[in-house]
mmCIF file of C-alpha atoms in Angstrom:
data_model
loop_
_atom_site.group_PDB
_atom_site.id
_atom_site.type_symbol
_atom_site.label_atom_id
_atom_site.label_comp_id
_atom_site.label_asym_id
_atom_site.label_seq_id
_atom_site.Cartn_x
_atom_site.Cartn_y
_atom_site.Cartn_z
ATOM 1 C CA MET A 1 0.269 0.003 -0.189
ATOM 2 C CA GLU A 2 2.983 2.266 0.796
ATOM 3 C CA ASP A 3 4.465 1.253 -2.405
ATOM 4 C CA VAL A 4 1.566 2.467 -4.278
ATOM 5 C CA GLU A 5 0.954 5.875 -2.317
ATOM 6 C CA GLY A 6 4.893 6.461 -3.090
ATOM 7 C CA GLU A 7 4.527 5.612 -6.912
ATOM 8 C CA ILE A 8 1.107 7.874 -6.767
ATOM 9 C CA LYS A 9 3.121 10.765 -5.075
ATOM 10 C CA ALA A 10 5.999 10.653 -7.379
ATOM 11 C CA GLU A 11 3.471 10.657 -10.523
ATOM 12 C CA SER A 12 1.807 13.567 -9.393
ATOM 13 C CA ASP A 13 5.094 15.798 -8.743
ATOM 14 C CA SER A 14 6.088 14.541 -11.863
ATOM 15 C CA SER A 15 3.506 15.862 -13.435
ATOM 16 C CA SER A 16 3.208 18.928 -11.791
ATOM 17 C CA SER A 17 6.772 19.220 -12.812
ATOM 18 C CA SER A 18 6.291 18.772 -16.423
ATOM 19 C CA SER A 19 3.319 20.668 -16.115
ATOM 20 C CA ARG A 20 5.408 23.946 -14.167
ATOM 21 C CA ASN A 21 8.279 23.348 -17.399
ATOM 22 C CA LEU A 22 4.979 23.642 -19.838
ATOM 23 C CA ILE A 23 3.825 26.695 -18.137
ATOM 24 C CA LEU A 24 7.137 28.341 -18.559
ATOM 25 C CA GLN A 25 7.878 27.025 -21.882
ATOM 26 C CA SER A 26 4.796 28.841 -23.496
ATOM 27 C CA ARG A 27 5.826 31.914 -21.546
ATOM 28 C CA MET A 28 9.063 32.196 -23.070
ATOM 29 C CA PRO A 29 8.666 30.089 -26.406
ATOM 30 C CA ASN A 30 11.437 29.973 -29.211
ATOM 31 C CA ILE A 31 14.763 30.509 -27.105
ATOM 32 C CA LYS A 32 17.630 28.359 -26.584
ATOM 33 C CA VAL A 33 20.652 28.991 -24.108
ATOM 34 C CA PHE A 34 23.933 27.443 -24.647
ATOM 35 C CA SER A 35 26.897 27.253 -22.495
ATOM 36 C CA GLY A 36 30.845 27.742 -23.932
ATOM 37 C CA SER A 37 33.193 25.645 -21.442
ATOM 38 C CA SER A 38 34.692 29.200 -19.595
ATOM 39 C CA HIS A 39 31.390 28.962 -16.661
ATOM 40 C CA LEU A 40 29.173 26.357 -17.161
ATOM 41 C CA ASP A 41 27.888 26.862 -13.399
ATOM 42 C CA LEU A 42 26.432 30.327 -14.221
ATOM 43 C CA ALA A 43 25.059 29.354 -17.250
ATOM 44 C CA GLN A 44 23.297 26.412 -15.345
ATOM 45 C CA ARG A 45 22.377 28.949 -12.831
ATOM 46 C CA VAL A 46 20.789 31.223 -15.535
ATOM 47 C CA VAL A 47 18.076 28.414 -16.952
ATOM 48 C CA ASP A 48 17.167 27.128 -13.606
ATOM 49 C CA ARG A 49 16.032 30.627 -13.076
ATOM 50 C CA LEU A 50 14.366 31.000 -16.152
ATOM 51 C CA GLY A 51 12.981 27.368 -16.330
ATOM 52 C CA ILE A 52 14.364 25.825 -18.964
ATOM 53 C CA ASP A 53 16.922 23.522 -20.236
ATOM 54 C CA LEU A 54 20.409 23.939 -21.429
ATOM 55 C CA GLY A 55 21.097 23.877 -24.857
ATOM 56 C CA LYS A 56 22.836 20.486 -26.108
ATOM 57 C CA VAL A 57 26.606 21.600 -27.004
ATOM 58 C CA VAL A 58 29.612 19.360 -27.660
ATOM 59 C CA THR A 59 32.984 21.424 -27.736
ATOM 60 C CA LYS A 60 36.335 19.508 -28.043
ATOM 61 C CA LYS A 61 39.718 20.028 -29.556
ATOM 62 C CA PHE A 62 41.523 18.389 -32.518
ATOM 63 C CA SER A 63 44.795 17.082 -32.021
ATOM 64 C CA ASN A 64 46.598 20.459 -33.220
ATOM 65 C CA LEU A 65 44.326 22.169 -30.693
ATOM 66 C CA GLU A 66 41.734 23.222 -33.355
ATOM 67 C CA THR A 67 38.529 23.864 -31.874
ATOM 68 C CA CYS A 68 35.182 22.091 -32.900
ATOM 69 C CA VAL A 69 31.814 23.007 -31.713
ATOM 70 C CA GLU A 70 28.635 21.202 -32.363
ATOM 71 C CA ILE A 71 24.863 22.499 -31.820
ATOM 72 C CA GLY A 72 22.868 19.150 -31.068
ATOM 73 C CA GLU A 73 19.478 20.557 -31.397
ATOM 74 C CA SER A 74 17.980 23.242 -33.821
ATOM 75 C CA VAL A 75 18.136 26.949 -33.960
ATOM 76 C CA ARG A 76 16.016 27.545 -36.911
ATOM 77 C CA GLY A 77 14.133 30.925 -35.796
ATOM 78 C CA GLU A 78 15.095 30.680 -32.276
ATOM 79 C CA ASP A 79 16.428 33.298 -30.126
ATOM 80 C CA VAL A 80 19.607 31.962 -28.949
ATOM 81 C CA TYR A 81 21.519 33.496 -25.696
ATOM 82 C CA ILE A 82 25.548 32.074 -25.502
ATOM 83 C CA VAL A 83 26.868 32.269 -22.427
ATOM 84 C CA GLN A 84 30.467 32.509 -21.979
ATOM 85 C CA SER A 85 33.023 34.246 -19.908
ATOM 86 C CA GLY A 86 35.967 36.098 -20.873
ATOM 87 C CA SER A 87 38.539 33.724 -18.065
ATOM 88 C CA GLY A 88 40.853 30.952 -17.791
ATOM 89 C CA GLU A 89 42.400 30.395 -20.793
ATOM 90 C CA ILE A 90 40.901 33.608 -22.288
ATOM 91 C CA ASN A 91 41.641 33.501 -25.945
ATOM 92 C CA ASP A 92 40.533 29.807 -26.401
ATOM 93 C CA ASN A 93 37.240 30.490 -24.979
ATOM 94 C CA LEU A 94 36.997 33.767 -26.913
ATOM 95 C CA MET A 95 37.758 31.544 -30.108
ATOM 96 C CA GLU A 96 34.863 28.936 -28.950
ATOM 97 C CA LEU A 97 32.433 31.745 -28.436
ATOM 98 C CA LEU A 98 33.297 33.153 -31.931
ATOM 99 C CA ILE A 99 32.699 29.633 -33.476
ATOM 100 C CA MET A 100 29.482 29.042 -31.669
ATOM 101 C CA ILE A 101 28.161 32.480 -32.200
ATOM 102 C CA ASN A 102 28.638 31.793 -36.223
ATOM 103 C CA ALA A 103 27.357 28.112 -35.599
ATOM 104 C CA CYS A 104 23.951 29.038 -34.456
ATOM 105 C CA LYS A 105 23.953 31.991 -37.148
ATOM 106 C CA ILE A 106 24.317 29.757 -40.380
ATOM 107 C CA ALA A 107 21.546 26.974 -38.766
ATOM 108 C CA SER A 108 19.246 30.051 -39.366
ATOM 109 C CA ALA A 109 18.713 31.160 -35.704
ATOM 110 C CA SER A 110 16.645 34.569 -35.934
ATOM 111 C CA ARG A 111 18.977 36.230 -33.284
ATOM 112 C CA VAL A 112 21.914 35.372 -31.146
ATOM 113 C CA THR A 113 22.557 37.272 -28.049
ATOM 114 C CA ALA A 114 26.276 36.733 -26.259
ATOM 115 C CA VAL A 115 26.145 36.955 -22.712
ATOM 116 C CA ILE A 116 29.545 37.914 -21.721
ATOM 117 C CA PRO A 117 29.818 38.384 -18.004
ATOM 118 C CA CYS A 118 33.271 39.723 -17.998
ATOM 119 C CA PHE A 119 34.588 41.223 -21.652
ATOM 120 C CA PRO A 120 37.775 40.191 -22.577
ATOM 121 C CA TYR A 121 40.438 42.690 -23.311
ATOM 122 C CA ALA A 122 38.617 44.704 -21.757
ATOM 123 C CA ARG A 123 41.525 46.864 -20.383
ATOM 124 C CA GLN A 124 42.970 47.576 -24.087
ATOM 125 C CA ASP A 125 40.235 50.035 -25.009
ATOM 126 C CA LYS A 126 42.735 52.739 -26.022
ATOM 127 C CA LYS A 127 46.009 53.622 -27.194
ATOM 128 C CA ASP A 128 48.283 54.717 -23.787
ATOM 129 C CA LYS A 129 51.589 54.641 -22.697
ATOM 130 C CA ALA A 130 51.937 51.143 -23.790
ATOM 131 C CA GLY A 131 55.242 49.418 -24.194
ATOM 132 C CA LEU A 132 59.272 50.325 -23.502
ATOM 133 C CA GLU A 133 59.979 51.293 -27.248
ATOM 134 C CA GLY A 134 63.579 52.761 -26.916
ATOM 135 C CA LYS A 135 66.594 54.756 -25.583
ATOM 136 C CA ASP A 136 66.905 58.714 -26.247
ATOM 137 C CA ASP A 137 69.501 57.966 -29.351
ATOM 138 C CA GLY A 138 66.452 55.957 -30.974
ATOM 139 C CA SER A 139 68.161 52.563 -30.546
ATOM 140 C CA LYS A 140 65.415 49.939 -30.651
ATOM 141 C CA VAL A 141 64.983 47.271 -27.888
ATOM 142 C CA VAL A 142 64.990 43.928 -29.416
ATOM 143 C CA ALA A 143 64.334 42.439 -25.788
ATOM 144 C CA THR A 144 60.476 41.209 -24.512
ATOM 145 C CA PRO A 145 59.455 43.387 -21.180
ATOM 146 C CA PRO A 146 60.658 40.838 -18.907
ATOM 147 C CA GLN A 147 64.136 41.333 -19.887
ATOM 148 C CA ALA A 148 63.405 44.993 -20.511
ATOM 149 C CA ARG A 149 64.463 46.942 -17.668
ATOM 150 C CA PHE A 150 62.975 50.370 -17.366
ATOM 151 C CA LYS A 151 65.317 53.389 -16.362
ATOM 152 C CA SER A 152 63.689 56.726 -16.297
ATOM 153 C CA ASN A 153 66.783 58.187 -18.064
ATOM 154 C CA GLU A 154 67.097 55.495 -20.643
ATOM 155 C CA TRP A 155 63.561 54.610 -21.345
ATOM 156 C CA LYS A 156 61.174 56.458 -23.190
ATOM 157 C CA PHE A 157 57.189 55.208 -22.950
ATOM 158 C CA ARG A 158 55.768 54.785 -26.668
ATOM 159 C CA SER A 159 51.839 54.560 -27.896
ATOM 160 C CA ARG A 160 51.989 52.058 -30.441
ATOM 161 C CA ALA A 161 49.440 50.074 -28.539
ATOM 162 C CA PRO A 162 46.883 48.050 -30.393
ATOM 163 C CA ILE A 163 42.977 49.034 -28.981
ATOM 164 C CA SER A 164 42.243 45.064 -28.623
ATOM 165 C CA ALA A 165 39.077 45.573 -27.396
ATOM 166 C CA LYS A 166 37.494 47.005 -30.387
ATOM 167 C CA LEU A 167 39.437 44.306 -32.516
ATOM 168 C CA VAL A 168 37.144 42.010 -30.197
ATOM 169 C CA ALA A 169 33.970 43.590 -31.187
ATOM 170 C CA ASN A 170 34.855 43.659 -34.557
ATOM 171 C CA MET A 171 35.049 39.846 -34.541
ATOM 172 C CA LEU A 172 31.883 39.232 -32.471
ATOM 173 C CA SER A 173 29.729 41.531 -34.874
ATOM 174 C CA VAL A 174 31.567 39.752 -37.949
ATOM 175 C CA ALA A 175 30.998 36.294 -35.877
ATOM 176 C CA GLY A 176 26.987 36.941 -36.362
ATOM 177 C CA ALA A 177 26.245 38.209 -33.029
ATOM 178 C CA ASP A 178 23.016 40.629 -32.447
ATOM 179 C CA HIS A 179 23.635 42.292 -29.179
ATOM 180 C CA ILE A 180 25.396 41.790 -26.636
ATOM 181 C CA ILE A 181 25.031 41.574 -22.037
ATOM 182 C CA THR A 182 28.103 42.080 -20.648
ATOM 183 C CA MET A 183 28.652 43.472 -17.099
ATOM 184 C CA ASP A 184 30.763 46.234 -15.720
ATOM 185 C CA LEU A 185 32.668 46.649 -18.734
ATOM 186 C CA HIS A 186 35.988 48.394 -17.279
ATOM 187 C CA ALA A 187 35.350 51.132 -19.895
ATOM 188 C CA SER A 188 31.777 52.364 -20.920
ATOM 189 C CA GLN A 189 33.212 53.841 -24.196
ATOM 190 C CA ILE A 190 33.764 50.225 -25.275
ATOM 191 C CA GLN A 191 30.035 49.738 -25.867
ATOM 192 C CA GLY A 192 30.743 52.175 -29.012
ATOM 193 C CA PHE A 193 32.976 49.899 -30.382
ATOM 194 C CA PHE A 194 29.829 48.232 -31.521
ATOM 195 C CA ASP A 195 27.622 48.594 -34.202
ATOM 196 C CA ILE A 196 24.836 46.082 -32.518
ATOM 197 C CA PRO A 197 23.084 46.965 -29.384
ATOM 198 C CA VAL A 198 25.027 46.296 -26.002
ATOM 199 C CA ASP A 199 23.370 45.681 -22.115
ATOM 200 C CA ASN A 200 25.839 46.472 -19.941
ATOM 201 C CA LEU A 201 24.634 45.169 -16.502
ATOM 202 C CA TYR A 202 25.926 46.661 -13.238
ATOM 203 C CA ALA A 203 27.055 44.779 -10.417
ATOM 204 C CA GLU A 204 25.940 47.742 -7.838
ATOM 205 C CA PRO A 205 22.305 46.702 -6.990
ATOM 206 C CA ALA A 206 23.537 43.515 -5.807
ATOM 207 C CA VAL A 207 27.004 44.890 -3.802
ATOM 208 C CA LEU A 208 24.694 47.469 -1.948
ATOM 209 C CA LYS A 209 22.219 44.320 -0.796
ATOM 210 C CA TRP A 210 25.641 42.414 0.371
ATOM 211 C CA ILE A 211 26.756 45.226 2.330
ATOM 212 C CA LYS A 212 23.646 46.108 4.154
ATOM 213 C CA GLU A 213 23.229 42.220 4.696
ATOM 214 C CA ASN A 214 26.845 41.738 5.729
ATOM 215 C CA ILE A 215 28.324 44.585 7.619
ATOM 216 C CA PRO A 216 26.297 45.427 10.773
ATOM 217 C CA GLU A 217 28.691 49.061 10.688
ATOM 218 C CA TRP A 218 27.854 49.703 7.193
ATOM 219 C CA ARG A 219 26.365 53.464 8.538
ATOM 220 C CA ASN A 220 29.995 53.974 9.595
ATOM 221 C CA SER A 221 31.935 53.000 6.245
ATOM 222 C CA ILE A 222 33.632 55.027 4.177
ATOM 223 C CA ILE A 223 33.455 54.102 0.072
ATOM 224 C CA VAL A 224 37.096 53.888 -1.420
ATOM 225 C CA SER A 225 38.195 54.036 -5.217
ATOM 226 C CA PRO A 226 41.451 52.024 -5.312
ATOM 227 C CA ASP A 227 42.372 54.842 -8.153
ATOM 228 C CA ALA A 228 40.896 57.977 -10.151
ATOM 229 C CA GLY A 229 38.928 55.930 -13.096
ATOM 230 C CA GLY A 230 36.425 54.570 -10.154
ATOM 231 C CA ALA A 231 35.377 57.744 -8.864
ATOM 232 C CA LYS A 232 32.389 57.536 -10.471
ATOM 233 C CA ARG A 233 31.905 54.218 -9.483
ATOM 234 C CA VAL A 234 32.658 54.709 -5.973
ATOM 235 C CA THR A 235 30.775 58.343 -5.490
ATOM 236 C CA SER A 236 27.465 56.380 -6.717
ATOM 237 C CA ILE A 237 27.555 53.572 -4.351
ATOM 238 C CA ALA A 238 28.786 55.976 -1.405
ATOM 239 C CA ASP A 239 25.057 58.304 -2.521
ATOM 240 C CA ARG A 240 23.018 55.112 -2.302
ATOM 241 C CA LEU A 241 24.232 54.487 1.236
ATOM 242 C CA ASN A 242 24.189 58.157 2.341
ATOM 243 C CA VAL A 243 27.949 57.664 3.438
ATOM 244 C CA GLU A 244 31.274 59.426 2.901
ATOM 245 C CA PHE A 245 33.912 58.746 -0.147
ATOM 246 C CA ALA A 246 37.526 59.135 -0.848
ATOM 247 C CA LEU A 247 40.282 57.852 -3.544
ATOM 248 C CA ILE A 248 43.413 56.890 -3.706
ATOM 249 C CA HIS A 249 45.344 58.149 -6.379
ATOM 250 C CA LYS A 250 48.214 56.021 -7.873
ATOM 251 C CA GLU A 251 51.019 56.337 -10.163
ATOM 252 C CA ARG A 252 51.826 53.049 -12.294
ATOM 253 C CA ARG A 253 55.584 52.666 -13.460
ATOM 254 C CA LYS A 254 54.586 49.574 -15.836
ATOM 255 C CA ALA A 255 51.433 47.379 -16.065
ATOM 256 C CA ASN A 256 50.716 45.347 -12.890
ATOM 257 C CA GLU A 257 53.426 47.717 -11.127
ATOM 258 C CA VAL A 258 52.208 50.565 -8.691
ATOM 259 C CA ALA A 259 54.808 53.034 -8.025
ATOM 260 C CA SER A 260 53.193 55.189 -5.293
ATOM 261 C CA MET A 261 50.252 56.332 -3.481
ATOM 262 C CA VAL A 262 48.231 59.085 -2.335
ATOM 263 C CA LEU A 263 44.910 58.407 -0.064
ATOM 264 C CA VAL A 264 42.941 61.683 -0.755
ATOM 265 C CA GLY A 265 39.858 61.372 2.106
ATOM 266 C CA ASP A 266 39.942 60.911 5.621
ATOM 267 C CA VAL A 267 38.880 57.109 6.689
ATOM 268 C CA LYS A 268 40.231 57.789 10.549
ATOM 269 C CA ASP A 269 37.732 55.438 13.038
ATOM 270 C CA ARG A 270 36.005 53.933 10.130
ATOM 271 C CA ILE A 271 35.147 50.871 7.565
ATOM 272 C CA ALA A 272 36.982 51.153 4.151
ATOM 273 C CA ILE A 273 34.929 49.837 1.784
ATOM 274 C CA LEU A 274 37.632 49.465 -1.609
ATOM 275 C CA VAL A 275 35.104 49.283 -4.759
ATOM 276 C CA ASP A 276 36.795 48.127 -8.043
ATOM 277 C CA ASP A 277 35.596 46.879 -11.720
ATOM 278 C CA MET A 278 38.497 44.144 -10.976
ATOM 279 C CA ALA A 279 41.434 42.519 -9.393
ATOM 280 C CA ASP A 280 44.024 40.563 -11.497
ATOM 281 C CA THR A 281 47.475 40.307 -9.672
ATOM 282 C CA CYS A 282 45.917 42.501 -6.784
ATOM 283 C CA GLY A 283 48.848 44.488 -5.821
ATOM 284 C CA THR A 284 46.785 47.444 -6.269
ATOM 285 C CA ILE A 285 43.975 46.619 -3.792
ATOM 286 C CA CYS A 286 46.805 44.870 -1.251
ATOM 287 C CA HIS A 287 49.079 48.223 -1.002
ATOM 288 C CA ALA A 288 45.443 50.293 -0.924
ATOM 289 C CA ALA A 289 44.343 48.360 2.011
ATOM 290 C CA GLU A 290 48.096 48.567 3.580
ATOM 291 C CA LYS A 291 47.398 52.940 2.986
ATOM 292 C CA LEU A 292 43.926 52.396 4.267
ATOM 293 C CA MET A 293 44.898 50.720 7.669
ATOM 294 C CA ASP A 294 47.929 53.159 7.920
ATOM 295 C CA ALA A 295 45.227 56.458 7.757
ATOM 296 C CA GLY A 296 43.345 54.648 10.628
ATOM 297 C CA ALA A 297 40.842 52.667 9.055
ATOM 298 C CA THR A 298 39.347 50.045 11.842
ATOM 299 C CA LYS A 299 38.308 46.913 8.903
ATOM 300 C CA VAL A 300 39.111 46.797 5.237
ATOM 301 C CA TYR A 301 36.414 45.099 2.515
ATOM 302 C CA ALA A 302 37.521 44.952 -1.289
ATOM 303 C CA ILE A 303 34.408 44.714 -3.039
ATOM 304 C CA LEU A 304 35.421 43.447 -6.752
ATOM 305 C CA THR A 305 32.647 42.562 -9.917
ATOM 306 C CA HIS A 306 35.695 40.844 -12.006
ATOM 307 C CA GLY A 307 38.352 38.511 -9.562
ATOM 308 C CA ILE A 308 40.430 37.476 -12.073
ATOM 309 C CA PHE A 309 43.187 36.700 -9.302
ATOM 310 C CA SER A 310 46.218 35.835 -11.276
ATOM 311 C CA GLY A 311 49.683 35.298 -10.744
ATOM 312 C CA PRO A 312 50.794 35.928 -6.988
ATOM 313 C CA ALA A 313 47.087 37.508 -6.199
ATOM 314 C CA ILE A 314 45.980 34.634 -3.793
ATOM 315 C CA SER A 315 49.047 34.640 -1.838
ATOM 316 C CA ARG A 316 48.802 38.558 -1.693
ATOM 317 C CA ILE A 317 45.234 38.778 -0.343
ATOM 318 C CA ASN A 318 45.834 35.991 2.418
ATOM 319 C CA ASN A 319 48.802 37.880 3.759
ATOM 320 C CA ALA A 320 46.691 41.048 3.387
ATOM 321 C CA CYS A 321 44.611 42.756 6.406
ATOM 322 C CA PHE A 322 41.029 42.541 4.706
ATOM 323 C CA GLU A 323 38.392 41.513 6.627
ATOM 324 C CA ALA A 324 36.833 40.211 3.249
ATOM 325 C CA VAL A 325 37.548 40.158 -0.564
ATOM 326 C CA VAL A 326 33.816 40.138 -2.230
ATOM 327 C CA VAL A 327 33.968 38.960 -6.109
ATOM 328 C CA THR A 328 30.922 38.065 -8.035
ATOM 329 C CA ASN A 329 30.745 34.706 -10.105
ATOM 330 C CA THR A 330 30.730 36.400 -13.485
ATOM 331 C CA ILE A 331 34.316 34.235 -13.325
ATOM 332 C CA PRO A 332 34.577 30.713 -11.640
ATOM 333 C CA GLN A 333 35.386 31.423 -8.223
ATOM 334 C CA GLU A 334 35.494 27.997 -6.597
ATOM 335 C CA GLU A 335 39.124 27.235 -6.746
ATOM 336 C CA HIS A 336 39.685 30.895 -5.844
ATOM 337 C CA MET A 337 37.412 30.829 -2.287
ATOM 338 C CA ARG A 338 39.324 26.867 -1.554
ATOM 339 C CA ASP A 339 42.779 28.470 -1.728
ATOM 340 C CA CYS A 340 41.254 31.731 0.084
ATOM 341 C CA PRO A 341 39.060 31.665 3.050
ATOM 342 C CA LYS A 342 38.592 35.856 2.639
ATOM 343 C CA ILE A 343 36.990 35.515 -0.673
ATOM 344 C CA GLN A 344 33.338 35.574 -0.691
ATOM 345 C CA CYS A 345 31.341 35.520 -3.879
ATOM 346 C CA ILE A 346 27.870 37.436 -4.640
ATOM 347 C CA ASP A 347 26.127 35.397 -7.082
ATOM 348 C CA VAL A 348 24.746 37.412 -10.004
ATOM 349 C CA SER A 349 22.835 34.880 -12.028
ATOM 350 C CA MET A 350 19.635 36.474 -11.511
ATOM 351 C CA MET A 351 20.879 39.476 -12.756
ATOM 352 C CA PHE A 352 21.744 37.510 -16.115
ATOM 353 C CA ALA A 353 18.423 35.582 -15.923
ATOM 354 C CA GLU A 354 16.470 38.197 -15.554
ATOM 355 C CA ALA A 355 18.264 40.350 -18.282
ATOM 356 C CA VAL A 356 17.456 37.540 -21.097
ATOM 357 C CA ARG A 357 13.804 37.267 -20.317
ATOM 358 C CA ARG A 358 13.492 41.127 -20.545
ATOM 359 C CA THR A 359 15.407 40.884 -23.851
ATOM 360 C CA HIS A 360 13.563 37.901 -25.098
ATOM 361 C CA ASN A 361 10.293 39.274 -23.934
ATOM 362 C CA GLY A 362 11.059 42.745 -25.375
ATOM 363 C CA GLU A 363 10.867 44.349 -22.254
ATOM 364 C CA SER A 364 12.911 46.960 -20.576
ATOM 365 C CA VAL A 365 16.366 46.227 -19.421
ATOM 366 C CA SER A 366 16.830 49.470 -17.169
ATOM 367 C CA TYR A 367 15.253 48.266 -14.436
ATOM 368 C CA LEU A 368 18.068 45.798 -13.596
ATOM 369 C CA PHE A 369 20.416 49.146 -13.563
ATOM 370 C CA SER A 370 19.076 50.144 -10.155
ATOM 371 C CA ASN A 371 17.370 47.147 -8.719
ATOM 372 C CA VAL A 372 18.076 43.299 -7.777
ATOM 373 C CA PRO A 373 15.443 40.402 -9.042
ATOM 374 C CA TYR A 374 14.131 38.631 -6.566
#
């Protein structure tokens, strides 16, 4: 008798689940979401939120390391979304994304949207003091940067740098992307590199929510930008929290190396919250944290949208004076969190899921600029 009741209950649960899926599919017809290999967990969270299944796709490499992609289901006339973040093996993942976009486009998809939580090559957005070119006498440097030593009286900065973010934008457009969804672009002008619509979501609403829920004394905090370029970001957060802000002026000697820092603002006896869009080797934020503690801050938190954490980043954070380093899951963070207990993660999958839903249904996405969809 109990077995029969269990079977009946299982059947009813199964039927209710299938009916729920049918209702969701009827609300969102003609949509397919595929995932690249860079961040399968985020893509799965997005489709779970949408109530649909992740599209079938097989990605593999030939023996000569060429990327091969096979879309495992029909996309003819469908609204296709491809989730692929600019993390890990960036060049391989970017190429995989381009091939997936093109595969869907030539398979007659009606629209292909690239969901790129962390935009690759976003830091190469302008021609700016890049590379050591030569001496004052015009002789050329043949050594690569690790072997070339900087001496202020011997070398000069020259700007023959590429604008790689523009190149990536061109590649995505040529591959067949009709729309881009990303988060916290390193420079907002990257949107202008595209001739197709770009929705740049903001982590700010999720950051505000985390601060209010996890820092009890947040009313006695001060929001700090580790560089002048992030002043607009910290003033926006400080205004919404109704607290003060400060910034740190830094001078770089070369990429990933900071020469000096000057704190502008009073952090004495306050909780300092460093906010930035990304952290790579973490030299800047660790120096900034030390500067803030020397200036009298009681605690230092760091909140970063994209936690790249390459090279010595994890060891630097472990040795730094942070209460916590908070990142979003635009980049996979499981391994980083395992190696560093100070790292905490904010889930932003619901923001991407809601952006996909609103885009598919032809609704406004601007609601997400200042609100977290619950």
